[in-house]
Tab-separated table of C-alpha atoms in Angstrom:
chain	number	residue	atom	x	y	z
A	1	MET	CA	11.241	-77.405	-98.003
A	2	VAL	CA	7.935	-76.018	-96.187
A	3	GLU	CA	9.345	-76.986	-92.877
A	4	VAL	CA	12.550	-75.240	-93.561
A	5	THR	CA	10.620	-72.217	-94.755
A	6	ARG	CA	8.482	-72.088	-91.771
A	7	TRP	CA	11.483	-72.572	-89.467
A	8	ILE	CA	13.321	-69.581	-91.113
A	9	TRP	CA	10.229	-67.228	-91.016
A	10	ALA	CA	9.003	-68.149	-87.488
A	11	ASP	CA	11.832	-69.752	-85.353
A	12	ARG	CA	13.497	-67.501	-82.646
A	13	SER	CA	16.773	-69.540	-82.430
A	14	LEU	CA	20.076	-68.113	-83.222
A	15	TRP	CA	20.517	-70.096	-86.453
A	16	ALA	CA	16.999	-69.005	-87.875
A	17	ARG	CA	17.965	-65.477	-87.235
A	18	VAL	CA	21.195	-65.929	-89.080
A	19	PHE	CA	19.377	-67.296	-92.029
A	20	ARG	CA	16.929	-64.404	-91.913
A	21	PHE	CA	19.595	-61.859	-91.664
A	22	ALA	CA	21.413	-63.360	-94.772
A	23	LEU	CA	18.130	-62.941	-96.686
A	24	LEU	CA	17.681	-59.417	-95.700
A	25	PRO	CA	19.252	-57.843	-98.911
A	26	PRO	CA	16.881	-59.455	-101.535
A	27	SER	CA	14.022	-58.922	-98.980
A	28	LEU	CA	14.632	-55.161	-99.077
A	29	VAL	CA	14.783	-55.167	-102.799
A	30	TYR	CA	11.538	-57.003	-102.884
A	31	ARG	CA	10.062	-54.580	-100.592
A	32	TRP	CA	11.111	-51.503	-102.449
A	33	VAL	CA	9.829	-53.052	-105.839
A	34	MET	CA	6.424	-53.714	-104.386
A	35	ALA	CA	6.145	-50.275	-102.766
A	36	THR	CA	7.360	-48.662	-105.986
A	37	ARG	CA	4.737	-50.608	-107.844
A	38	ALA	CA	2.073	-49.608	-105.664
A	39	ARG	CA	2.797	-45.810	-105.881
A	40	ALA	CA	2.978	-46.148	-109.660
A	41	TYR	CA	-0.644	-47.505	-109.753
A	42	ARG	CA	-1.744	-44.918	-107.287
A	43	ALA	CA	-0.283	-42.187	-109.500
A	44	ARG	CA	-1.945	-43.848	-112.418
A	45	LEU	CA	1.379	-44.148	-114.190
A	46	LEU	CA	0.321	-48.014	-114.603
A	47	PRO	CA	-3.094	-48.823	-115.974
A	48	SER	CA	-5.838	-50.757	-114.256
A	49	ALA	CA	-8.693	-52.506	-116.001
A	50	ILE	CA	-12.207	-51.450	-114.823
A	51	PRO	CA	-14.573	-54.437	-114.623
A	52	LEU	CA	-18.072	-53.984	-115.886
A	53	VAL	CA	-19.848	-55.125	-112.855
A	54	PRO	CA	-19.035	-54.276	-108.867
A	55	THR	CA	-15.850	-55.932	-107.934
A	56	ILE	CA	-14.968	-56.941	-104.397
A	57	SER	CA	-11.109	-57.766	-103.899
A	58	ILE	CA	-10.209	-60.303	-101.024
A	59	GLY	CA	-6.481	-60.681	-100.497
A	60	ASN	CA	-3.765	-60.712	-97.766
A	61	LEU	CA	-0.202	-59.396	-96.887
A	62	THR	CA	1.214	-62.719	-96.257
A	63	VAL	CA	1.818	-66.105	-98.247
A	64	GLY	CA	-1.084	-68.167	-97.662
A	65	GLY	CA	-2.894	-69.295	-94.513
A	66	SER	CA	-4.783	-66.104	-93.573
A	67	GLY	CA	-8.343	-67.486	-94.614
A	68	LYS	CA	-8.954	-65.403	-97.637
A	69	THR	CA	-10.360	-68.368	-99.521
A	70	PRO	CA	-13.049	-69.084	-96.836
A	71	LEU	CA	-13.933	-65.435	-96.687
A	72	ALA	CA	-14.080	-65.126	-100.597
A	73	SER	CA	-16.654	-67.926	-100.415
A	74	TRP	CA	-18.555	-66.118	-97.534
A	75	VAL	CA	-18.774	-63.048	-99.549
A	76	ALA	CA	-20.066	-64.879	-102.565
A	77	GLU	CA	-22.506	-66.570	-100.446
A	78	PHE	CA	-23.576	-63.195	-98.952
A	79	TYR	CA	-24.517	-61.968	-102.342
A	80	ALA	CA	-26.057	-65.066	-103.629
A	81	ALA	CA	-28.545	-64.849	-100.525
A	82	ARG	CA	-29.358	-61.400	-101.734
A	83	GLY	CA	-30.170	-62.405	-105.287
A	84	LEU	CA	-27.065	-61.450	-107.021
A	85	ARG	CA	-25.217	-64.014	-109.299
A	86	PRO	CA	-21.558	-64.001	-107.918
A	87	GLY	CA	-18.630	-64.625	-110.054
A	88	ILE	CA	-15.346	-65.664	-108.362
A	89	VAL	CA	-12.304	-65.019	-110.116
A	90	LEU	CA	-8.928	-66.602	-108.994
A	91	ARG	CA	-5.500	-67.320	-110.495
A	92	GLY	CA	-6.113	-71.121	-110.142
A	93	TYR	CA	-2.741	-72.051	-108.847
A	94	GLY	CA	-2.663	-75.617	-107.818
A	95	GLU	CA	-6.160	-76.584	-109.164
A	96	ASP	CA	-7.890	-76.847	-105.869
A	97	GLU	CA	-9.311	-73.638	-104.620
A	98	GLY	CA	-11.544	-73.185	-107.715
A	99	ASP	CA	-13.056	-76.564	-106.953
A	100	VAL	CA	-13.431	-75.535	-103.303
A	101	HIS	CA	-15.320	-72.390	-104.298
A	102	ARG	CA	-17.479	-74.508	-106.598
A	103	GLU	CA	-18.586	-76.831	-103.767
A	104	ARG	CA	-19.011	-74.046	-101.207
A	105	VAL	CA	-21.137	-71.881	-103.472
A	106	PRO	CA	-22.967	-73.649	-106.242
A	107	GLU	CA	-24.561	-70.606	-107.472
A	108	ALA	CA	-21.256	-68.804	-108.143
A	109	ILE	CA	-19.599	-68.663	-111.621
A	110	VAL	CA	-15.952	-69.600	-110.923
A	111	VAL	CA	-13.431	-68.673	-113.364
A	112	GLU	CA	-9.657	-69.375	-113.015
A	113	HIS	CA	-7.322	-67.367	-115.090
A	114	PRO	CA	-3.910	-65.700	-114.344
A	115	ASP	CA	-5.114	-62.504	-115.823
A	116	ARG	CA	-7.853	-61.355	-113.342
A	117	ALA	CA	-9.327	-58.691	-115.702
A	118	VAL	CA	-9.880	-61.535	-118.501
A	119	GLY	CA	-11.068	-63.970	-115.845
A	120	ALA	CA	-13.640	-61.180	-114.769
A	121	GLY	CA	-14.663	-60.531	-118.334
A	122	LYS	CA	-15.420	-64.171	-118.718
A	123	ALA	CA	-17.437	-64.344	-115.401
A	124	VAL	CA	-19.520	-61.485	-116.584
A	125	SER	CA	-20.006	-62.864	-119.968
A	126	ARG	CA	-21.418	-65.836	-118.233
A	127	GLY	CA	-24.003	-63.929	-116.171
A	128	ALA	CA	-21.988	-62.786	-113.109
A	129	GLN	CA	-23.563	-59.644	-111.582
A	130	VAL	CA	-20.700	-59.034	-109.042
A	131	ILE	CA	-17.212	-60.168	-109.098
A	132	VAL	CA	-15.194	-61.387	-106.020
A	133	LEU	CA	-11.406	-61.474	-106.695
A	134	ASP	CA	-9.764	-64.175	-104.509
A	135	ASP	CA	-6.121	-63.358	-103.596
A	136	ALA	CA	-6.071	-59.830	-105.437
A	137	PHE	CA	-4.898	-57.433	-102.840
A	138	GLN	CA	-1.683	-57.068	-104.689
A	139	ARG	CA	-3.244	-57.347	-108.281
A	140	LEU	CA	-3.270	-53.623	-108.799
A	141	ASP	CA	-4.104	-54.014	-112.591
A	142	ILE	CA	-7.645	-54.420	-111.874
A	143	GLY	CA	-10.061	-52.058	-110.319
A	144	ARG	CA	-12.172	-52.743	-107.420
A	145	ASP	CA	-15.006	-51.141	-105.586
A	146	LEU	CA	-14.155	-52.627	-102.156
A	147	ASP	CA	-10.562	-53.619	-101.178
A	148	VAL	CA	-10.511	-56.323	-98.302
A	149	ALA	CA	-7.289	-57.118	-96.677
A	150	VAL	CA	-7.217	-60.357	-94.571
A	151	VAL	CA	-4.545	-60.467	-91.788
A	152	SER	CA	-4.041	-63.588	-89.880
A	153	ALA	CA	-3.660	-63.310	-86.019
A	154	GLU	CA	-1.277	-66.337	-86.438
A	155	SER	CA	1.095	-64.113	-88.490
A	156	SER	CA	2.110	-62.101	-85.472
A	157	ARG	CA	4.522	-64.685	-84.631
A	158	ALA	CA	6.422	-64.618	-87.975
A	159	ALA	CA	9.362	-62.506	-88.893
A	160	ARG	CA	8.372	-58.890	-89.944
A	161	TRP	CA	10.205	-59.152	-93.187
A	162	THR	CA	8.905	-59.333	-96.700
A	163	LEU	CA	9.983	-62.346	-99.013
A	164	PRO	CA	12.201	-64.158	-98.794
A	165	ALA	CA	13.408	-63.451	-95.362
A	166	GLY	CA	9.719	-63.456	-94.065
A	167	PRO	CA	6.130	-64.374	-95.190
A	168	TRP	CA	5.157	-60.972	-96.157
A	169	ARG	CA	4.373	-59.931	-99.559
A	170	GLU	CA	4.016	-56.189	-98.504
A	171	GLY	CA	4.693	-54.187	-95.331
A	172	TRP	CA	2.070	-53.153	-93.079
A	173	ALA	CA	1.771	-49.711	-94.624
A	174	ALA	CA	0.024	-51.244	-97.521
A	175	LEU	CA	-2.889	-51.742	-95.474
A	176	ARG	CA	-3.590	-48.117	-95.801
A	177	ARG	CA	-5.112	-48.651	-99.335
A	178	ALA	CA	-7.566	-51.331	-97.991
A	179	ASP	CA	-11.188	-50.189	-97.318
A	180	LEU	CA	-11.840	-52.945	-94.893
A	181	VAL	CA	-9.303	-55.099	-92.969
A	182	VAL	CA	-10.400	-58.565	-91.427
A	183	VAL	CA	-8.302	-60.108	-88.661
A	184	THR	CA	-8.932	-63.840	-88.621
A	185	ARG	CA	-7.682	-66.408	-86.137
A	186	LYS	CA	-7.627	-70.207	-86.284
A	187	ARG	CA	-5.542	-71.241	-83.325
A	188	ALA	CA	-4.585	-67.803	-81.810
A	189	ASP	CA	-6.584	-66.750	-78.812
A	190	ARG	CA	-8.964	-63.793	-78.822
A	191	ALA	CA	-6.313	-61.420	-77.009
A	192	THR	CA	-3.675	-61.938	-79.780
A	193	ALA	CA	-6.358	-61.022	-82.425
A	194	LEU	CA	-7.314	-57.953	-80.583
A	195	ALA	CA	-3.665	-57.052	-80.284
A	196	VAL	CA	-3.186	-57.511	-84.147
A	197	ALA	CA	-6.388	-55.417	-84.838
A	198	HIS	CA	-5.103	-52.504	-82.641
A	199	ARG	CA	-1.742	-52.535	-84.433
A	200	ILE	CA	-3.708	-52.384	-87.645
A	201	HIS	CA	-5.842	-49.405	-86.539
A	202	GLU	CA	-2.614	-47.507	-85.647
A	203	THR	CA	-1.193	-48.244	-89.008
A	204	ALA	CA	-4.233	-47.734	-91.146
A	205	PRO	CA	-6.681	-45.744	-89.120
A	206	ALA	CA	-9.114	-44.995	-92.125
A	207	ALA	CA	-9.768	-48.595	-92.791
A	208	ARG	CA	-12.746	-50.390	-91.176
A	209	LEU	CA	-11.970	-53.310	-88.978
A	210	ALA	CA	-13.613	-56.825	-88.155
A	211	MET	CA	-12.451	-59.984	-86.549
A	212	ALA	CA	-13.480	-63.483	-87.453
A	213	ARG	CA	-12.577	-66.977	-86.281
A	214	LEU	CA	-12.329	-69.609	-88.823
A	215	GLY	CA	-13.428	-72.888	-87.306
A	216	ILE	CA	-14.757	-76.307	-88.277
A	217	VAL	CA	-18.676	-76.272	-88.294
A	218	GLY	CA	-19.150	-79.989	-89.496
A	219	PHE	CA	-17.949	-82.576	-91.707
A	220	HIS	CA	-19.198	-84.849	-94.777
A	221	SER	CA	-17.866	-88.107	-96.011
A	222	LEU	CA	-15.289	-87.771	-99.006
A	223	ILE	CA	-17.566	-89.872	-101.524
A	224	SER	CA	-21.018	-90.372	-100.300
A	225	GLU	CA	-21.166	-86.789	-98.738
A	226	GLN	CA	-22.964	-88.033	-95.552
A	227	ARG	CA	-23.116	-85.244	-93.174
A	228	PHE	CA	-21.885	-85.289	-89.493
A	229	PRO	CA	-21.813	-82.783	-86.802
A	230	ALA	CA	-18.598	-81.216	-85.577
A	231	GLU	CA	-18.850	-83.151	-82.393
A	232	VAL	CA	-18.320	-86.494	-84.065
A	233	LEU	CA	-14.576	-86.174	-83.501
A	234	SER	CA	-14.800	-85.749	-79.640
A	235	GLY	CA	-12.879	-88.335	-77.796
A	236	GLY	CA	-11.751	-89.995	-81.132
A	237	ARG	CA	-8.260	-90.779	-82.614
A	238	VAL	CA	-7.787	-88.689	-85.608
A	239	LEU	CA	-5.250	-88.610	-88.469
A	240	ALA	CA	-5.484	-84.986	-89.944
A	241	SER	CA	-4.099	-84.701	-93.444
A	242	ALA	CA	-3.408	-81.326	-94.709
A	243	GLY	CA	-1.822	-79.896	-97.862
A	244	ILE	CA	-2.382	-76.306	-96.944
A	245	ALA	CA	-0.280	-73.132	-96.081
A	246	ASP	CA	-0.730	-74.002	-92.285
A	247	PRO	CA	-1.356	-77.522	-91.525
A	248	ASP	CA	-0.721	-77.086	-87.642
A	249	ALA	CA	-3.685	-74.787	-87.525
A	250	PHE	CA	-5.883	-77.393	-89.041
A	251	ALA	CA	-4.847	-79.941	-86.468
A	252	ASP	CA	-5.580	-77.605	-83.796
A	253	GLN	CA	-8.896	-76.888	-85.008
A	254	CYS	CA	-9.637	-80.683	-84.840
A	255	GLU	CA	-7.937	-80.763	-81.309
A	256	GLN	CA	-10.379	-77.992	-80.277
A	257	LEU	CA	-13.269	-80.571	-81.073
A	258	GLY	CA	-11.858	-83.087	-78.415
A	259	ALA	CA	-9.986	-85.264	-80.720
A	260	GLN	CA	-6.546	-86.929	-80.321
A	261	VAL	CA	-4.737	-85.836	-83.371
A	262	ARG	CA	-1.862	-87.088	-85.335
A	263	LEU	CA	-0.921	-84.661	-88.371
A	264	VAL	CA	0.381	-85.645	-91.797
A	265	ARG	CA	1.743	-82.475	-93.422
A	266	PHE	CA	2.028	-81.900	-97.155
A	267	SER	CA	2.989	-78.632	-98.976
A	268	ASP	CA	0.387	-76.146	-99.972
A	269	HIS	CA	-1.461	-77.179	-103.069
A	270	HIS	CA	0.172	-80.680	-102.650
A	271	ARG	CA	-0.667	-82.882	-105.700
A	272	TYR	CA	-1.456	-86.424	-104.129
A	273	ALA	CA	0.390	-89.392	-105.528
A	274	ASP	CA	-0.676	-93.023	-105.389
A	275	SER	CA	2.003	-93.309	-102.714
A	276	ASP	CA	0.328	-90.696	-100.526
A	277	VAL	CA	-3.034	-92.305	-100.594
A	278	ARG	CA	-1.501	-95.702	-99.632
A	279	ARG	CA	0.334	-93.929	-96.754
A	280	LEU	CA	-3.014	-92.458	-95.625
A	281	LEU	CA	-4.904	-95.930	-95.969
A	282	HIS	CA	-2.134	-97.669	-93.858
A	283	ALA	CA	-2.407	-94.976	-91.245
A	284	ALA	CA	-6.162	-95.099	-91.295
A	285	SER	CA	-6.312	-98.583	-89.764
A	286	GLN	CA	-4.745	-97.147	-86.509
A	287	VAL	CA	-7.282	-94.287	-85.955
A	288	ASP	CA	-11.024	-93.713	-85.797
A	289	TYR	CA	-11.103	-91.097	-88.520
A	290	VAL	CA	-8.939	-89.701	-91.366
A	291	VAL	CA	-10.029	-86.031	-91.622
A	292	VAL	CA	-8.919	-83.812	-94.621
A	293	THR	CA	-9.453	-80.364	-95.567
A	294	GLN	CA	-11.645	-79.277	-98.427
A	295	LYS	CA	-8.728	-78.319	-100.618
A	296	ASP	CA	-7.264	-81.781	-100.136
A	297	ALA	CA	-10.658	-83.484	-100.873
A	298	VAL	CA	-11.073	-82.285	-104.185
A	299	LYS	CA	-7.899	-84.042	-105.084
A	300	LEU	CA	-8.335	-87.250	-103.239
A	301	ARG	CA	-11.930	-87.883	-104.179
A	302	HIS	CA	-11.014	-89.669	-107.438
A	303	ARG	CA	-8.126	-91.539	-106.015
A	304	TRP	CA	-9.664	-93.002	-102.777
A	305	PRO	CA	-10.496	-96.592	-102.905
A	306	ALA	CA	-14.306	-97.264	-103.153
A	307	THR	CA	-13.715	-100.365	-100.646
A	308	ALA	CA	-11.812	-98.140	-97.894
A	309	PRO	CA	-13.450	-96.311	-95.006
A	310	GLU	CA	-14.149	-92.646	-96.310
A	311	PRO	CA	-12.177	-89.813	-94.869
A	312	LEU	CA	-14.195	-87.041	-93.255
A	313	VAL	CA	-13.990	-83.579	-95.112
A	314	ALA	CA	-13.921	-80.696	-92.665
A	315	GLN	CA	-16.239	-77.691	-93.466
A	316	LEU	CA	-14.678	-74.393	-92.537
A	317	GLY	CA	-17.122	-71.778	-91.348
A	318	VAL	CA	-16.523	-67.878	-90.737
A	319	PHE	CA	-17.670	-66.817	-87.150
A	320	TRP	CA	-17.735	-63.086	-86.869
A	321	GLU	CA	-16.616	-61.818	-83.541
A	322	ARG	CA	-16.413	-58.134	-84.296
A	323	GLY	CA	-17.647	-55.804	-87.098
A	324	ARG	CA	-20.075	-58.121	-89.023
A	325	ALA	CA	-22.382	-55.100	-89.421
A	326	ALA	CA	-19.628	-53.003	-90.864
A	327	VAL	CA	-18.658	-55.821	-93.389
A	328	GLU	CA	-22.409	-56.153	-94.557
A	329	THR	CA	-22.755	-52.644	-94.800
A	330	ALA	CA	-19.500	-52.209	-97.100
A	331	LEU	CA	-20.561	-55.173	-99.228
A	332	ASN	CA	-24.197	-53.781	-99.635
A	333	ALA	CA	-22.702	-50.407	-100.609
A	334	ALA	CA	-20.313	-51.796	-103.164
A	335	VAL	CA	-23.378	-53.158	-105.095
A	336	SER	CA	-25.976	-50.673	-104.280
A	337	ASP	CA	-26.539	-49.449	-108.000
A	338	VAL	CA	-26.993	-53.073	-109.239
A	339	ALA	CA	-29.299	-53.867	-106.579
A	340	GLU	CA	-31.484	-50.883	-107.058
A	341	LEU	CA	-31.679	-51.839	-110.762
A	342	LEU	CA	-32.653	-55.401	-110.028
A	343	ASN	CA	-35.275	-54.173	-107.586
A	344	SER	CA	-36.778	-51.777	-110.211
A	345	GLU	CA	-37.296	-54.593	-112.626
């Protein structure tokens, strides 16, 4: 199913275009509904809950794969390093991203709840001084002090239609309500990212812009958590297993480290069965390393046999290429009142 969807959204062949064309009527209805909903919130015809502490929303325009979760973790780490207790609030779909946040930012209070306002309240009651909403650009039912939209440079290849004809949740005009737009890239080159940034500036000139590359900074073993540098893959044969929105990007990131990569694709938020583990164990005997994403690791850790060689878990880092100062300025401004209060105590 995932491969079919990717083919419909990104393939340039005649048949893919025919399928997209057939999906245009519901796509246009979906786009109208989302635009009307946004206008209703902007006119305050629909209510938005106001959290008790500064709130930062991180979200995107497409279905998965933009890097919003690594960026949300980075923002939480940014605040934790400045002495603020961050709360990360997310829907909790798939039961993996919450655990990834807990591993990346141990200081954070992570709350998974379908109602973001309720989740934010729970985080505040547990001591959160700033809320980071993961995947909330379209969640207009909760207020925010800073609205961050993440746009993947890789999405420039996808059809420009909203769901179901394309991967877009909203049209590009929705970026006009963002305070900050971050263009991310995993396998796209810098020129492609710059072209996307230029188009965003033309669409939403008031939004601040930044660019970041998402890359592997190192590895740790699945169970023992022994640390390895990114260079450990160089020249090795690697089986990359990925149950994420863009498995090909993960394979490319491993290849960029000098590995010969064979990719095993699973759907986003895949729930690993015993048969999946056996498949990976069988394939592991033919390669030097099995490498998995952090989202996959949190589900494989309790299923992996203790007697088998441990997979390596890739640690994804955010490498700012443009606009880091603007990002930090915006993040500091959003919590200025809280920071001043803490400094005065």
